[in-house]
Structure formats: structure tokens, C-alpha cells
Tab-separated table of C-alpha atoms in Angstrom:
chain	number	residue	atom	x	y	z
A	1	MET	CA	-13.654	59.925	5.588
A	2	ALA	CA	-10.315	58.901	7.018
A	3	THR	CA	-11.754	55.523	7.901
A	4	ALA	CA	-11.921	54.369	4.286
A	5	PRO	CA	-8.147	54.366	3.736
A	6	LYS	CA	-7.759	52.667	7.103
A	7	GLU	CA	-10.170	49.894	6.123
A	8	ALA	CA	-8.328	49.465	2.849
A	9	GLU	CA	-5.023	49.164	4.718
A	10	ASN	CA	-6.522	46.576	7.068
A	11	ALA	CA	-7.873	44.569	4.138
A	12	ILE	CA	-4.466	44.596	2.465
A	13	GLY	CA	-2.850	43.552	5.735
A	14	LEU	CA	-5.255	40.659	6.181
A	15	GLU	CA	-4.647	39.516	2.616
A	16	GLU	CA	-0.898	39.509	3.170
A	17	ILE	CA	-1.283	37.419	6.325
A	18	HIS	CA	-3.645	35.022	4.544
A	19	THR	CA	-1.246	34.429	1.648
A	20	GLU	CA	1.701	33.979	3.960
A	21	GLY	CA	3.514	36.989	2.521
A	22	LYS	CA	3.843	36.185	-1.139
A	23	GLU	CA	5.805	39.403	-1.611
A	24	PRO	CA	8.407	39.774	1.157
A	25	PRO	CA	10.243	43.065	1.682
A	26	LYS	CA	12.885	43.776	-0.920
A	27	GLY	CA	16.274	42.315	-0.091
A	28	GLN	CA	14.879	39.740	2.379
A	29	LYS	CA	15.880	36.162	1.591
A	30	THR	CA	13.191	33.495	1.566
A	31	PHE	CA	13.037	29.757	0.984
A	32	THR	CA	10.341	27.113	0.426
A	33	VAL	CA	9.854	23.725	2.087
A	34	GLU	CA	11.160	22.060	-1.078
A	35	GLU	CA	14.367	24.117	-0.896
A	36	ALA	CA	14.732	23.378	2.819
A	37	VAL	CA	14.288	19.621	2.288
A	38	GLU	CA	16.894	19.621	-0.477
A	39	THR	CA	19.342	21.710	1.602
A	40	ILE	CA	18.965	19.542	4.722
A	41	GLY	CA	19.598	16.434	2.630
A	42	PHE	CA	19.611	12.874	3.945
A	43	GLY	CA	20.706	12.017	7.480
A	44	ARG	CA	19.809	10.548	10.880
A	45	PHE	CA	16.240	11.787	10.794
A	46	HIS	CA	15.561	10.070	7.487
A	47	ILE	CA	16.979	6.791	8.755
A	48	MET	CA	14.598	6.950	11.726
A	49	LEU	CA	11.775	7.949	9.373
A	50	PHE	CA	12.581	5.018	7.074
A	51	LEU	CA	12.593	2.506	9.922
A	52	ILE	CA	9.405	3.686	11.653
A	53	MET	CA	7.261	4.557	8.639
A	54	GLY	CA	8.661	1.607	6.699
A	55	SER	CA	7.532	-0.699	9.486
A	56	THR	CA	3.937	0.167	8.639
A	57	GLY	CA	4.522	-2.188	5.701
A	58	VAL	CA	5.267	-5.040	8.121
A	59	VAL	CA	1.900	-4.585	9.804
A	60	GLU	CA	0.012	-4.163	6.541
A	61	ALA	CA	1.596	-7.277	5.029
A	62	MET	CA	0.762	-9.370	8.094
A	63	GLU	CA	-2.891	-8.297	8.080
A	64	ILE	CA	-3.353	-8.772	4.323
A	65	MET	CA	-1.390	-12.040	4.042
A	66	LEU	CA	-3.105	-13.480	7.105
A	67	ILE	CA	-6.151	-14.577	5.074
A	68	ALA	CA	-3.993	-16.716	2.794
A	69	VAL	CA	-2.634	-18.760	5.726
A	70	VAL	CA	-5.904	-19.142	7.650
A	71	SER	CA	-8.145	-19.966	4.660
A	72	PRO	CA	-7.712	-23.764	4.927
A	73	LEU	CA	-8.607	-23.679	8.633
A	74	ILE	CA	-11.713	-21.522	8.422
A	75	ARG	CA	-12.792	-23.491	5.331
A	76	CYS	CA	-12.981	-26.620	7.448
A	77	GLU	CA	-14.138	-25.076	10.723
A	78	TRP	CA	-17.226	-23.546	9.110
A	79	GLN	CA	-17.550	-25.993	6.170
A	80	LEU	CA	-17.116	-23.277	3.542
A	81	GLN	CA	-17.395	-23.573	-0.199
A	82	ASP	CA	-14.907	-22.022	-2.632
A	83	TRP	CA	-16.909	-18.827	-3.163
A	84	GLN	CA	-17.278	-18.316	0.584
A	85	VAL	CA	-13.516	-18.546	1.103
A	86	ALA	CA	-12.990	-16.095	-1.768
A	87	LEU	CA	-15.582	-13.734	-0.272
A	88	VAL	CA	-13.483	-13.303	2.889
A	89	THR	CA	-10.602	-11.799	0.926
A	90	THR	CA	-12.979	-9.771	-1.237
A	91	MET	CA	-14.627	-8.184	1.792
A	92	VAL	CA	-11.238	-7.290	3.309
A	93	PHE	CA	-10.469	-5.351	0.159
A	94	PHE	CA	-13.984	-3.911	0.030
A	95	GLY	CA	-13.341	-2.347	3.433
A	96	TYR	CA	-9.979	-1.144	2.157
A	97	MET	CA	-11.573	0.343	-0.960
A	98	VAL	CA	-14.273	2.304	0.887
A	99	PHE	CA	-12.052	3.682	3.644
A	100	SER	CA	-9.090	4.390	1.367
A	101	ILE	CA	-10.908	7.296	-0.281
A	102	VAL	CA	-12.344	8.588	2.995
A	103	LEU	CA	-9.044	8.474	4.858
A	104	GLY	CA	-7.169	9.999	1.920
A	105	LEU	CA	-9.629	12.893	1.881
A	106	LEU	CA	-9.308	13.376	5.644
A	107	ALA	CA	-5.495	13.193	5.479
A	108	ASP	CA	-5.330	16.076	2.998
A	109	ARG	CA	-7.643	18.125	5.213
A	110	TYR	CA	-6.572	17.222	8.755
A	111	GLY	CA	-3.053	15.820	8.423
A	112	ARG	CA	-1.230	12.622	7.452
A	113	TRP	CA	0.009	11.814	10.972
A	114	LYS	CA	-3.416	11.922	12.623
A	115	ILE	CA	-4.992	9.647	10.031
A	116	LEU	CA	-2.067	7.218	10.216
A	117	LEU	CA	-2.466	6.933	13.990
A	118	LEU	CA	-6.241	6.535	13.696
A	119	SER	CA	-5.883	3.812	11.070
A	120	PHE	CA	-3.491	1.791	13.238
A	121	LEU	CA	-5.770	2.004	16.269
A	122	TRP	CA	-8.757	1.008	14.127
A	123	ALA	CA	-7.006	-1.960	12.460
A	124	ALA	CA	-5.548	-3.313	15.732
A	125	TYR	CA	-8.922	-3.103	17.495
A	126	PHE	CA	-10.898	-4.950	14.818
A	127	SER	CA	-8.111	-7.454	14.209
A	128	LEU	CA	-8.234	-8.505	17.852
A	129	LEU	CA	-12.037	-8.732	17.661
A	130	THR	CA	-11.705	-11.047	14.649
A	131	SER	CA	-9.974	-13.646	16.789
A	132	PHE	CA	-13.195	-13.967	18.805
A	133	ALA	CA	-15.512	-14.224	15.782
A	134	PRO	CA	-18.262	-16.748	16.664
A	135	SER	CA	-19.323	-17.390	13.063
A	136	TYR	CA	-18.353	-17.006	9.433
A	137	ILE	CA	-20.541	-13.895	9.002
A	138	TRP	CA	-18.903	-12.157	11.950
A	139	PHE	CA	-15.456	-13.141	10.665
A	140	VAL	CA	-16.171	-11.593	7.248
A	141	PHE	CA	-17.553	-8.372	8.752
A	142	LEU	CA	-14.668	-7.882	11.189
A	143	ARG	CA	-12.009	-8.563	8.556
A	144	ALA	CA	-13.692	-5.963	6.320
A	145	MET	CA	-13.277	-3.486	9.176
A	146	VAL	CA	-9.606	-4.454	9.455
A	147	GLY	CA	-9.221	-3.774	5.738
A	148	GLY	CA	-10.698	-0.308	6.305
A	149	GLY	CA	-8.110	0.446	8.972
A	150	VAL	CA	-5.187	-0.909	6.956
A	151	SER	CA	-6.090	1.430	4.076
A	152	GLY	CA	-4.794	4.357	6.153
A	153	HIS	CA	-1.314	2.853	6.420
A	154	ALA	CA	-0.495	4.457	3.039
A	155	GLN	CA	-0.085	7.762	4.900
A	156	GLY	CA	3.241	6.421	6.173
A	157	LEU	CA	4.522	6.308	2.593
A	158	ILE	CA	3.266	9.852	1.947
A	159	ILE	CA	5.039	11.193	5.033
A	160	LYS	CA	8.272	9.522	3.881
A	161	THR	CA	7.865	10.920	0.375
A	162	GLU	CA	7.292	14.472	1.594
A	163	PHE	CA	10.403	14.482	3.787
A	164	LEU	CA	12.828	12.823	1.347
A	165	PRO	CA	15.051	14.896	-0.979
A	166	THR	CA	14.372	14.356	-4.688
A	167	LYS	CA	17.471	12.308	-5.498
A	168	TYR	CA	16.855	9.869	-2.629
A	169	ARG	CA	13.179	9.101	-3.303
A	170	GLY	CA	13.912	6.761	-6.186
A	171	TYR	CA	16.254	4.726	-3.978
A	172	MET	CA	14.703	4.822	-0.513
A	173	LEU	CA	11.046	4.221	-1.390
A	174	PRO	CA	11.689	0.925	-3.240
A	175	LEU	CA	13.706	-0.291	-0.241
A	176	SER	CA	10.498	-0.092	1.786
A	177	GLN	CA	9.573	-3.366	0.082
A	178	VAL	CA	11.927	-5.023	2.569
A	179	PHE	CA	9.380	-4.303	5.303
A	180	TRP	CA	6.504	-5.807	3.328
A	181	LEU	CA	8.657	-8.872	2.735
A	182	ALA	CA	9.481	-9.081	6.436
A	183	GLY	CA	5.789	-8.923	7.338
A	184	SER	CA	4.882	-11.598	4.791
A	185	LEU	CA	7.615	-13.947	5.995
A	186	LEU	CA	6.737	-13.282	9.626
A	187	ILE	CA	3.061	-14.213	9.205
A	188	ILE	CA	3.932	-17.351	7.221
A	189	GLY	CA	6.522	-18.383	9.820
A	190	LEU	CA	4.088	-17.735	12.678
A	191	ALA	CA	1.347	-19.665	10.863
A	192	SER	CA	3.581	-22.711	10.438
A	193	VAL	CA	4.088	-22.838	14.220
A	194	VAL	CA	0.857	-21.417	15.655
A	195	ASN	CA	-1.788	-22.902	13.349
A	196	PRO	CA	-0.984	-26.579	14.032
A	197	SER	CA	-0.519	-26.016	17.774
A	198	ILE	CA	-2.910	-23.432	19.236
A	199	GLY	CA	-4.999	-22.472	16.206
A	200	TRP	CA	-5.767	-19.599	13.881
A	201	ARG	CA	-7.425	-17.438	16.554
A	202	TRP	CA	-4.160	-17.145	18.459
A	203	LEU	CA	-2.351	-16.463	15.193
A	204	ILE	CA	-4.540	-13.367	14.667
A	205	ARG	CA	-3.941	-12.189	18.244
A	206	ILE	CA	-0.181	-12.569	17.930
A	207	ALA	CA	-0.210	-10.872	14.506
A	208	SER	CA	-1.845	-7.798	16.095
A	209	ILE	CA	1.116	-7.167	18.428
A	210	PRO	CA	3.492	-5.437	15.914
A	211	GLY	CA	0.802	-2.887	15.002
A	212	ILE	CA	0.149	-2.049	18.651
A	213	LEU	CA	3.870	-1.643	19.371
A	214	LEU	CA	4.367	0.576	16.333
A	215	ILE	CA	1.732	3.027	17.589
A	216	LEU	CA	3.997	3.760	20.558
A	217	VAL	CA	6.847	5.088	18.379
A	218	PHE	CA	4.763	7.298	16.073
A	219	LYS	CA	5.404	10.240	18.433
A	220	PHE	CA	8.992	10.405	17.145
A	221	ILE	CA	7.777	11.286	13.641
A	222	PRO	CA	6.348	14.806	13.059
A	223	GLU	CA	3.535	15.856	10.769
A	224	SER	CA	4.609	16.606	7.200
A	225	ALA	CA	6.104	20.104	6.887
A	226	ARG	CA	4.667	20.315	3.369
A	227	TYR	CA	1.186	19.649	4.730
A	228	ASN	CA	1.601	22.241	7.493
A	229	MET	CA	2.596	24.861	4.941
A	230	THR	CA	-0.509	24.203	2.837
A	231	THR	CA	-2.632	24.850	5.947
A	232	GLY	CA	-0.771	28.047	6.824
A	233	ASN	CA	1.003	26.617	9.894
A	234	THR	CA	4.332	28.180	8.936
A	235	ALA	CA	5.705	28.226	12.494
A	236	VAL	CA	5.055	24.501	12.962
A	237	ALA	CA	6.536	23.658	9.555
A	238	LEU	CA	9.636	25.742	10.322
A	239	ALA	CA	10.073	24.109	13.742
A	240	THR	CA	9.844	20.674	12.100
A	241	LEU	CA	12.455	21.552	9.477
A	242	GLN	CA	14.777	23.025	12.128
A	243	ARG	CA	14.465	19.854	14.208
A	244	ILE	CA	15.374	17.718	11.175
A	245	ALA	CA	18.341	19.966	10.368
A	246	ARG	CA	19.629	19.618	13.957
A	247	MET	CA	19.272	15.824	13.842
A	248	ASN	CA	21.114	15.697	10.527
A	249	GLY	CA	23.783	18.130	11.763
A	250	VAL	CA	23.322	20.658	8.956
A	251	ALA	CA	22.303	24.310	8.711
A	252	MET	CA	18.932	25.553	7.522
A	253	PRO	CA	18.741	27.740	4.394
A	254	GLU	CA	19.148	31.440	5.032
A	255	GLY	CA	16.096	33.655	5.150
A	256	GLN	CA	12.439	33.243	6.026
A	257	LEU	CA	10.196	30.292	5.227
A	258	ARG	CA	7.467	31.536	2.915
A	259	GLU	CA	4.875	29.746	0.825
A	260	PRO	CA	1.265	30.597	0.052
A	261	ALA	CA	-1.291	28.728	2.128
A	262	LYS	CA	-3.761	26.589	0.196
A	263	GLU	CA	-7.410	27.052	1.068
A	264	ARG	CA	-8.577	24.208	-1.138
A	265	ARG	CA	-7.167	20.878	-0.110
A	266	GLY	CA	-8.304	17.311	-0.643
A	267	ARG	CA	-10.861	18.091	-3.372
A	268	PHE	CA	-11.792	15.207	-5.638
A	269	LYS	CA	-12.426	17.500	-8.594
A	270	ASP	CA	-8.759	18.559	-8.520
A	271	LEU	CA	-7.804	14.969	-9.401
A	272	ILE	CA	-9.913	15.117	-12.548
A	273	HIS	CA	-8.879	18.652	-13.471
A	274	PRO	CA	-7.798	18.746	-17.151
A	275	LYS	CA	-4.178	19.050	-15.989
A	276	TYR	CA	-4.329	15.656	-14.237
A	277	LEU	CA	-7.364	13.918	-15.782
A	278	ARG	CA	-5.493	11.637	-18.181
A	279	THR	CA	-2.811	10.876	-15.591
A	280	THR	CA	-5.420	10.044	-12.963
A	281	LEU	CA	-7.414	7.714	-15.232
A	282	GLN	CA	-4.324	5.835	-16.366
A	283	ILE	CA	-3.002	5.569	-12.811
A	284	TRP	CA	-6.334	4.080	-11.717
A	285	ILE	CA	-6.173	1.475	-14.498
A	286	ILE	CA	-2.615	0.552	-13.522
A	287	TRP	CA	-3.371	0.315	-9.790
A	288	LEU	CA	-6.391	-1.883	-10.452
A	289	GLY	CA	-4.407	-4.201	-12.737
A	290	ILE	CA	-1.364	-4.426	-10.478
A	291	ALA	CA	-3.452	-5.377	-7.446
A	292	PHE	CA	-5.408	-7.889	-9.536
A	293	ALA	CA	-2.132	-9.532	-10.590
A	294	TYR	CA	-0.411	-9.256	-7.193
A	295	TYR	CA	-3.149	-10.798	-5.074
A	296	GLY	CA	-3.938	-13.209	-7.883
A	297	VAL	CA	-0.413	-14.611	-7.584
A	298	ILE	CA	-0.592	-14.818	-3.774
A	299	LEU	CA	-3.984	-16.527	-3.678
A	300	ALA	CA	-3.175	-18.774	-6.635
A	301	SER	CA	-0.014	-19.897	-4.823
A	302	ALA	CA	-2.039	-20.828	-1.750
A	303	GLU	CA	-4.641	-22.578	-3.905
A	304	LEU	CA	-1.997	-24.535	-5.831
A	305	LEU	CA	-0.442	-25.701	-2.575
A	306	GLU	CA	-3.723	-26.521	-0.855
A	307	ARG	CA	-4.986	-28.571	-3.797
A	308	ASP	CA	-1.605	-29.979	-4.903
A	309	LEU	CA	-1.781	-28.369	-8.346
A	310	VAL	CA	1.866	-28.656	-9.285
A	311	ARG	CA	1.473	-29.263	-12.976
A	312	GLY	CA	-0.055	-26.391	-14.974
A	313	SER	CA	-3.538	-27.913	-15.013
A	314	VAL	CA	-6.202	-28.713	-12.506
A	315	ALA	CA	-5.602	-31.934	-10.688
A	316	PRO	CA	-8.340	-34.497	-10.154
A	317	PRO	CA	-10.595	-34.047	-7.141
A	318	LEU	CA	-8.848	-34.489	-3.836
A	319	GLN	CA	-9.637	-38.132	-3.360
A	320	ASP	CA	-7.067	-40.785	-2.650
A	321	SER	CA	-8.192	-44.299	-3.603
A	322	GLY	CA	-6.375	-45.752	-0.644
A	323	ASP	CA	-7.931	-43.340	1.843
A	324	ASP	CA	-11.651	-43.661	2.511
A	325	SER	CA	-11.679	-41.213	5.406
A	326	GLU	CA	-14.458	-38.655	5.606
A	327	GLU	CA	-11.930	-35.827	5.246
A	328	SER	CA	-10.609	-37.098	1.906
A	329	HIS	CA	-14.140	-36.917	0.445
A	330	SER	CA	-15.025	-33.608	2.083
A	331	PRO	CA	-16.539	-31.100	-0.334
A	332	CYS	CA	-14.805	-28.280	1.532
A	333	HIS	CA	-11.291	-29.622	0.825
A	334	CYS	CA	-10.031	-30.016	4.395
A	335	HIS	CA	-6.351	-30.177	3.533
A	336	PHE	CA	-4.195	-28.093	5.822
A	337	PHE	CA	-0.796	-26.715	4.879
A	338	GLY	CA	2.089	-28.951	5.898
A	339	PRO	CA	5.744	-27.986	6.438
A	340	ALA	CA	6.508	-28.366	2.716
A	341	ALA	CA	3.673	-26.005	1.766
A	342	TYR	CA	4.843	-23.336	4.215
A	343	GLN	CA	8.388	-23.741	2.908
A	344	THR	CA	7.180	-23.199	-0.661
A	345	MET	CA	5.238	-20.103	0.405
A	346	ILE	CA	8.355	-18.699	2.070
A	347	ILE	CA	10.501	-19.344	-1.018
A	348	SER	CA	8.007	-17.670	-3.362
A	349	THR	CA	7.566	-14.753	-0.940
A	350	VAL	CA	11.320	-14.129	-0.827
A	351	GLY	CA	10.977	-13.569	-4.567
A	352	GLU	CA	9.398	-10.208	-3.745
A	353	ILE	CA	12.825	-8.755	-3.042
A	354	ALA	CA	14.745	-10.684	-5.696
A	355	LEU	CA	14.346	-7.975	-8.339
A	356	ASN	CA	14.611	-5.059	-5.934
A	357	PRO	CA	18.183	-4.034	-6.921
A	358	VAL	CA	17.332	-4.277	-10.627
A	359	ASN	CA	14.031	-2.464	-10.117
A	360	LEU	CA	15.779	0.264	-8.120
A	361	LEU	CA	18.308	0.886	-10.907
A	362	SER	CA	15.631	0.724	-13.586
A	363	ILE	CA	13.425	3.296	-11.828
A	364	ASN	CA	16.319	5.751	-11.526
A	365	LEU	CA	17.943	5.153	-14.916
A	366	LEU	CA	15.027	4.410	-17.242
A	367	GLY	CA	12.398	6.395	-15.384
A	368	ARG	CA	9.169	5.354	-13.695
A	369	ARG	CA	7.063	4.881	-16.839
A	370	LEU	CA	9.365	2.673	-18.898
A	371	SER	CA	10.425	0.641	-15.871
A	372	LEU	CA	6.790	-0.120	-15.019
A	373	CYS	CA	6.001	-1.017	-18.625
A	374	ILE	CA	8.841	-3.571	-18.720
A	375	THR	CA	7.950	-5.282	-15.441
A	376	MET	CA	4.233	-5.405	-16.321
A	377	GLY	CA	5.049	-6.975	-19.708
A	378	CYS	CA	7.232	-9.608	-18.039
A	379	THR	CA	4.463	-10.293	-15.501
A	380	ALA	CA	2.057	-11.038	-18.372
A	381	LEU	CA	4.565	-13.472	-19.873
A	382	PHE	CA	5.198	-15.396	-16.645
A	383	PHE	CA	1.484	-15.787	-15.962
A	384	LEU	CA	1.254	-17.690	-19.232
A	385	LEU	CA	4.341	-19.753	-18.379
A	386	LEU	CA	2.514	-21.143	-15.326
A	387	ASN	CA	0.541	-23.316	-17.740
A	388	ILE	CA	3.660	-25.220	-18.790
A	389	CYS	CA	3.632	-28.792	-17.497
A	390	THR	CA	6.493	-28.841	-15.021
A	391	SER	CA	7.668	-30.309	-11.752
A	392	SER	CA	6.870	-28.953	-8.310
A	393	ALA	CA	10.280	-27.251	-8.270
A	394	GLY	CA	9.554	-25.662	-11.645
A	395	MET	CA	6.223	-24.337	-10.414
A	396	VAL	CA	7.918	-22.856	-7.337
A	397	GLY	CA	10.448	-21.192	-9.640
A	398	PHE	CA	7.740	-19.587	-11.758
A	399	LEU	CA	5.918	-18.387	-8.641
A	400	PHE	CA	9.201	-16.978	-7.301
A	401	VAL	CA	9.763	-14.879	-10.431
A	402	LEU	CA	6.125	-13.799	-10.558
A	403	ARG	CA	6.225	-12.576	-6.971
A	404	ALA	CA	9.378	-10.613	-7.826
A	405	LEU	CA	7.713	-8.982	-10.826
A	406	VAL	CA	4.400	-8.082	-9.183
A	407	SER	CA	6.324	-6.646	-6.238
A	408	ALA	CA	8.406	-4.486	-8.595
A	409	ASN	CA	5.183	-3.241	-10.195
A	410	PHE	CA	3.853	-2.110	-6.827
A	411	ASN	CA	7.170	-0.448	-5.955
A	412	THR	CA	7.102	1.689	-9.080
A	413	ILE	CA	3.445	2.735	-9.039
A	414	TYR	CA	3.622	3.685	-5.342
A	415	ILE	CA	6.544	6.009	-6.067
A	416	TYR	CA	4.996	7.460	-9.206
A	417	THR	CA	1.626	8.208	-7.583
A	418	ALA	CA	3.222	9.860	-4.545
A	419	GLU	CA	5.374	12.049	-6.811
A	420	VAL	CA	2.973	13.058	-9.578
A	421	TYR	CA	0.304	14.869	-7.494
A	422	PRO	CA	0.707	18.214	-5.652
A	423	THR	CA	0.714	18.310	-1.841
A	424	THR	CA	-2.896	19.524	-1.673
A	425	VAL	CA	-4.260	16.291	-3.183
A	426	ARG	CA	-1.385	13.840	-2.705
A	427	ALA	CA	-3.082	11.823	0.036
A	428	LEU	CA	-6.401	11.846	-1.840
A	429	GLY	CA	-4.587	10.752	-5.003
A	430	MET	CA	-3.039	7.849	-3.118
A	431	GLY	CA	-6.373	7.115	-1.447
A	432	THR	CA	-8.402	6.931	-4.649
A	433	SER	CA	-5.670	4.898	-6.334
A	434	GLY	CA	-5.594	2.538	-3.356
A	435	SER	CA	-9.368	2.263	-3.588
A	436	LEU	CA	-9.282	1.276	-7.268
A	437	CYS	CA	-6.412	-1.035	-6.405
A	438	ARG	CA	-8.707	-2.934	-4.038
A	439	VAL	CA	-11.296	-3.391	-6.768
A	440	GLY	CA	-8.691	-5.497	-8.543
A	441	ALA	CA	-7.895	-7.248	-5.276
A	442	MET	CA	-11.605	-7.960	-4.700
A	443	VAL	CA	-11.945	-9.666	-8.084
A	444	ALA	CA	-8.685	-11.647	-7.783
A	445	PRO	CA	-9.984	-14.254	-5.255
A	446	PHE	CA	-12.790	-15.327	-7.586
A	447	ILE	CA	-10.319	-15.813	-10.431
A	448	SER	CA	-7.620	-17.536	-8.338
A	449	GLN	CA	-9.899	-19.589	-6.107
A	450	VAL	CA	-12.975	-20.210	-8.273
A	451	LEU	CA	-12.290	-19.736	-12.017
A	452	MET	CA	-8.854	-21.380	-11.759
A	453	SER	CA	-10.540	-24.594	-10.562
A	454	ALA	CA	-12.761	-24.603	-13.647
A	455	SER	CA	-10.316	-23.343	-16.281
A	456	PHE	CA	-6.664	-22.986	-15.363
A	457	ILE	CA	-5.571	-21.572	-18.732
A	458	GLY	CA	-8.591	-19.229	-18.831
A	459	ALA	CA	-7.621	-17.711	-15.483
A	460	LEU	CA	-3.993	-17.294	-16.549
A	461	CYS	CA	-4.947	-15.646	-19.846
A	462	LEU	CA	-7.169	-13.187	-17.980
A	463	PHE	CA	-4.343	-12.233	-15.596
A	464	SER	CA	-1.927	-11.873	-18.519
A	465	SER	CA	-4.306	-9.714	-20.589
A	466	VAL	CA	-4.837	-7.279	-17.709
A	467	CYS	CA	-1.056	-6.954	-17.271
A	468	ILE	CA	-0.614	-6.108	-20.969
A	469	VAL	CA	-3.235	-3.340	-20.714
A	470	CYS	CA	-1.372	-1.947	-17.687
A	471	ALA	CA	1.968	-2.052	-19.528
A	472	ILE	CA	0.518	0.021	-22.377
A	473	SER	CA	-1.075	2.452	-19.931
A	474	ALA	CA	2.219	2.828	-18.029
A	475	VAL	CA	4.391	3.690	-21.009
A	476	THR	CA	1.865	6.270	-22.268
A	477	LEU	CA	1.539	8.177	-18.960
A	478	PRO	CA	1.817	11.907	-19.801
A	479	ILE	CA	4.136	12.876	-16.912
A	480	GLU	CA	7.526	11.398	-15.990
A	481	THR	CA	8.441	12.105	-12.348
A	482	LYS	CA	12.092	10.990	-12.425
A	483	GLY	CA	14.199	13.839	-10.969
A	484	ARG	CA	11.110	16.061	-10.627
A	485	ALA	CA	10.545	18.143	-7.472
A	486	LEU	CA	7.336	17.479	-5.532
A	487	GLN	CA	4.607	19.883	-6.572
A	488	VAL	CA	3.056	22.199	-4.003
């Protein structure tokens, strides 16, 4: 009969191990990962983290923006119609949409770092294969695979978010937009040199190099300590925090690291739990609308330049009375970007960082919700202003401001989504949001590259209406994350 008490003691002991010691001995000091992150503060480690994980934005921007600068060339090489050119971009985002959910689910279950590494290897491999595509069908398929790989790059943002102290998140995360800008400018600059000389295939090969190089420095960034704690890997989480404290030259909190392990991680039903259901649905609407507007602006800019639409309405067919060449009458619009077009693209792209200081202050002073509402409302207004009959310089100015606004929208929603969900579903929350985001991106090409040719004002009104819906959804979000600690 003495075995029964023994079994009971063993069961209690196992339960205590499983829950990571929720009730430590009396008088023993303990601390959580959140408390450790706040105590360690900001230092050398976070600068390295910002540079390496931020650089994932360079690679993502180059892969996504690449379609905009190669569209005129593949249009002519394979004699493509408007809908076929639009389909290329749509399929890139289709791949992104499908894999975004899958990789987000895997990241919550198996770790952010592993999925980030896998996504970079995947994207680099299929990007290089794209440069050897023998036909349009192969090109579309391989770019869809690239989109699937790029979807995992969001794990870099999650790792940054989970290591940053609360008061620095609102400042450091928006600065990551600098890397996206750098990637966009780099691919446009490369295209202006490589496309006219050695062709778009070499442009894709060269654009793959930064992603391959970045893989080599991932080893300097550890797995998220918050993630390790949810899996019960307390020793690994503690070692990571101690390493960061040494790099930053500060002391760890006194006591023992204790937090309950989470058995249930990365479950979709947690996103639609009554506690988060309204937040999740509104976030999905906002992500979809922001991507629709963002890629709509990018593709519309390329379309305006390619077809010389510099006055708020559709220009006559590309046919010069003094030029009877076959190319001028080509139904596939074989008009390549010249130096002036690349210059205009660079100017409008620089707009993405123009509002960054204002957006940064707005996010931290007004909060995430109100800041997003204001920038979305302004985006709706400037879409309508594109219809004003103006000069080429005026059109460039409008595009510049629009790029600044849509970039600010993305800044804010990225931060909000990473902050609002608990650690157990943070990557899945980002993944599903990124997936819905790509639905908007998939539709955008057909509005910017097809509908805009038929009805310029109709396309602009559609973009503007979606932005207004997003502004209303943003300001009515039930949770404000400004100054709020990350939830476990």
C-alpha cells in the first residue's frame, strides 16, 4: 500500500517539471523572458539583430519588385497580352499566400529561425531556376515558388519583435523600412544597367546573390527566447538571454527563469477564439486592403511609365504617326523602360521613406490604430488626386506621396500584428495576415494593368474605396498595443 503515495508523489513531480515550476520555493526570486528582455534593454546585440534581420527586407523587396522591372521584357519576348503579364504577379502572390499560412504554422511549432533559414534557401533556389525558364508557363510556375519562399521572410520581423524591449519596438521596427527601400532601389538600379546590356535573365541571377550571402550570417542570430520558453526549453532560452546580456554589457535579473511551457502552439482556432476573433477579422481586412493599395501603386507606376500615361487619363494607343515600325503597332506594347523611366521609378520609390519620421512619431504618440487610420485616409485621397490632369512632374509628385503613404500603412500594420498576438500564435497570426495580404496583391495587377487601361477613374475609385474601408477598420480595432508588453 506504500506504493500509492509514491505514485502520487511521482505524478506531482512530473506535473511540476511539465509546468516549468509554476510555484517556486518560497523566498526564491524568479523572472520571465519579458522581464529579462526589459532589464537587458537595447545594446550591441540589438544593433546586430536589426542589421541582419532587417536585411531580409532587402532580399524580399528585390524579389517582389523584380517583376515590375522585367515585365516589359518578358511581355515582348513571349508576346504576352495584358492579362498574361498581370498573371505573373498574381501567381507570385498566390505562392506567397499559400506558403505564408503553412510556414507561419510551422514557425510556431518548430521555431522561427529554422523556418527563416528554410525560406531563404527555398527562395534563392527557385529564383535562380527562374533565370533559366524556357517558356512563359515555366516562368510563372517558378516565380510562384519564389513567392512561397519569400513568405517565410516575415519570421525575421517576428524574431526582432520578440527580442526588442517594449519602448524600442515602436521606433526600431518602422526603421526596418529602410531595408525595403534599399532593396527596391537596388533592383531598379540593377535593372537600368543589366536589362539593356545582358538581359533580364542575368538580372534575376544577380538579384539572387544578396539572399545567398545573408544565409551565411544567420548563425549569429539565435532562436527566439520567447519561443524556446513556450516549448519548455528553459536552459536554451536562459543561455540566449545571458549571451545577449553579455553582448550588451549588462547584468541579468536576479533569480531563476520560470514560465509555464505551452503545449498548444500554432493552432488556427486560437486566432478565432472569442478573445481575438474581432481583432483577427479586422486585421485581415486591413492587410488585404493595404497590400491591394501598395502593389496597386507600384504596378500602376510601372504601367503609367511603360504606356506614357502622364495625364490622369488613358492615352491613345501606342502608335506614333511618324513611326511605321512593326514594334510601334505591336499588340503587346514592346516599349522598354528608358533612363527617364528608371529615374522616375527611383524618385517615387524614395517616397517610401519620406514619411518615416512622421510615421514613427505618430505610431508612438497617437498609437497604432489612429496612426493607421490617418495614413489610410490620406492614401484614399491621393489615389483620387491621380486623376487630376497634370504634368509628368506632377504625376511623379503624386506617386511619390502615395508610395510614402502606402509604406507607412505597411509599417504600422506589421508592428500592430506582431504585438497584438501571444507568442504561441504570433507567427501564425503574421502568416495568416500575410496570406490575406497576398489576396489583395493578387487582385492588384488586374486593376492596375487591365482595368486601368479601360477605365482610369474606375480603377482609382476602387483603390480609394478599399482604403476608406481599411481606415474605418483600423480606428475601430478593439486592442491598442502602444506601450503594451508582448503576451505570452
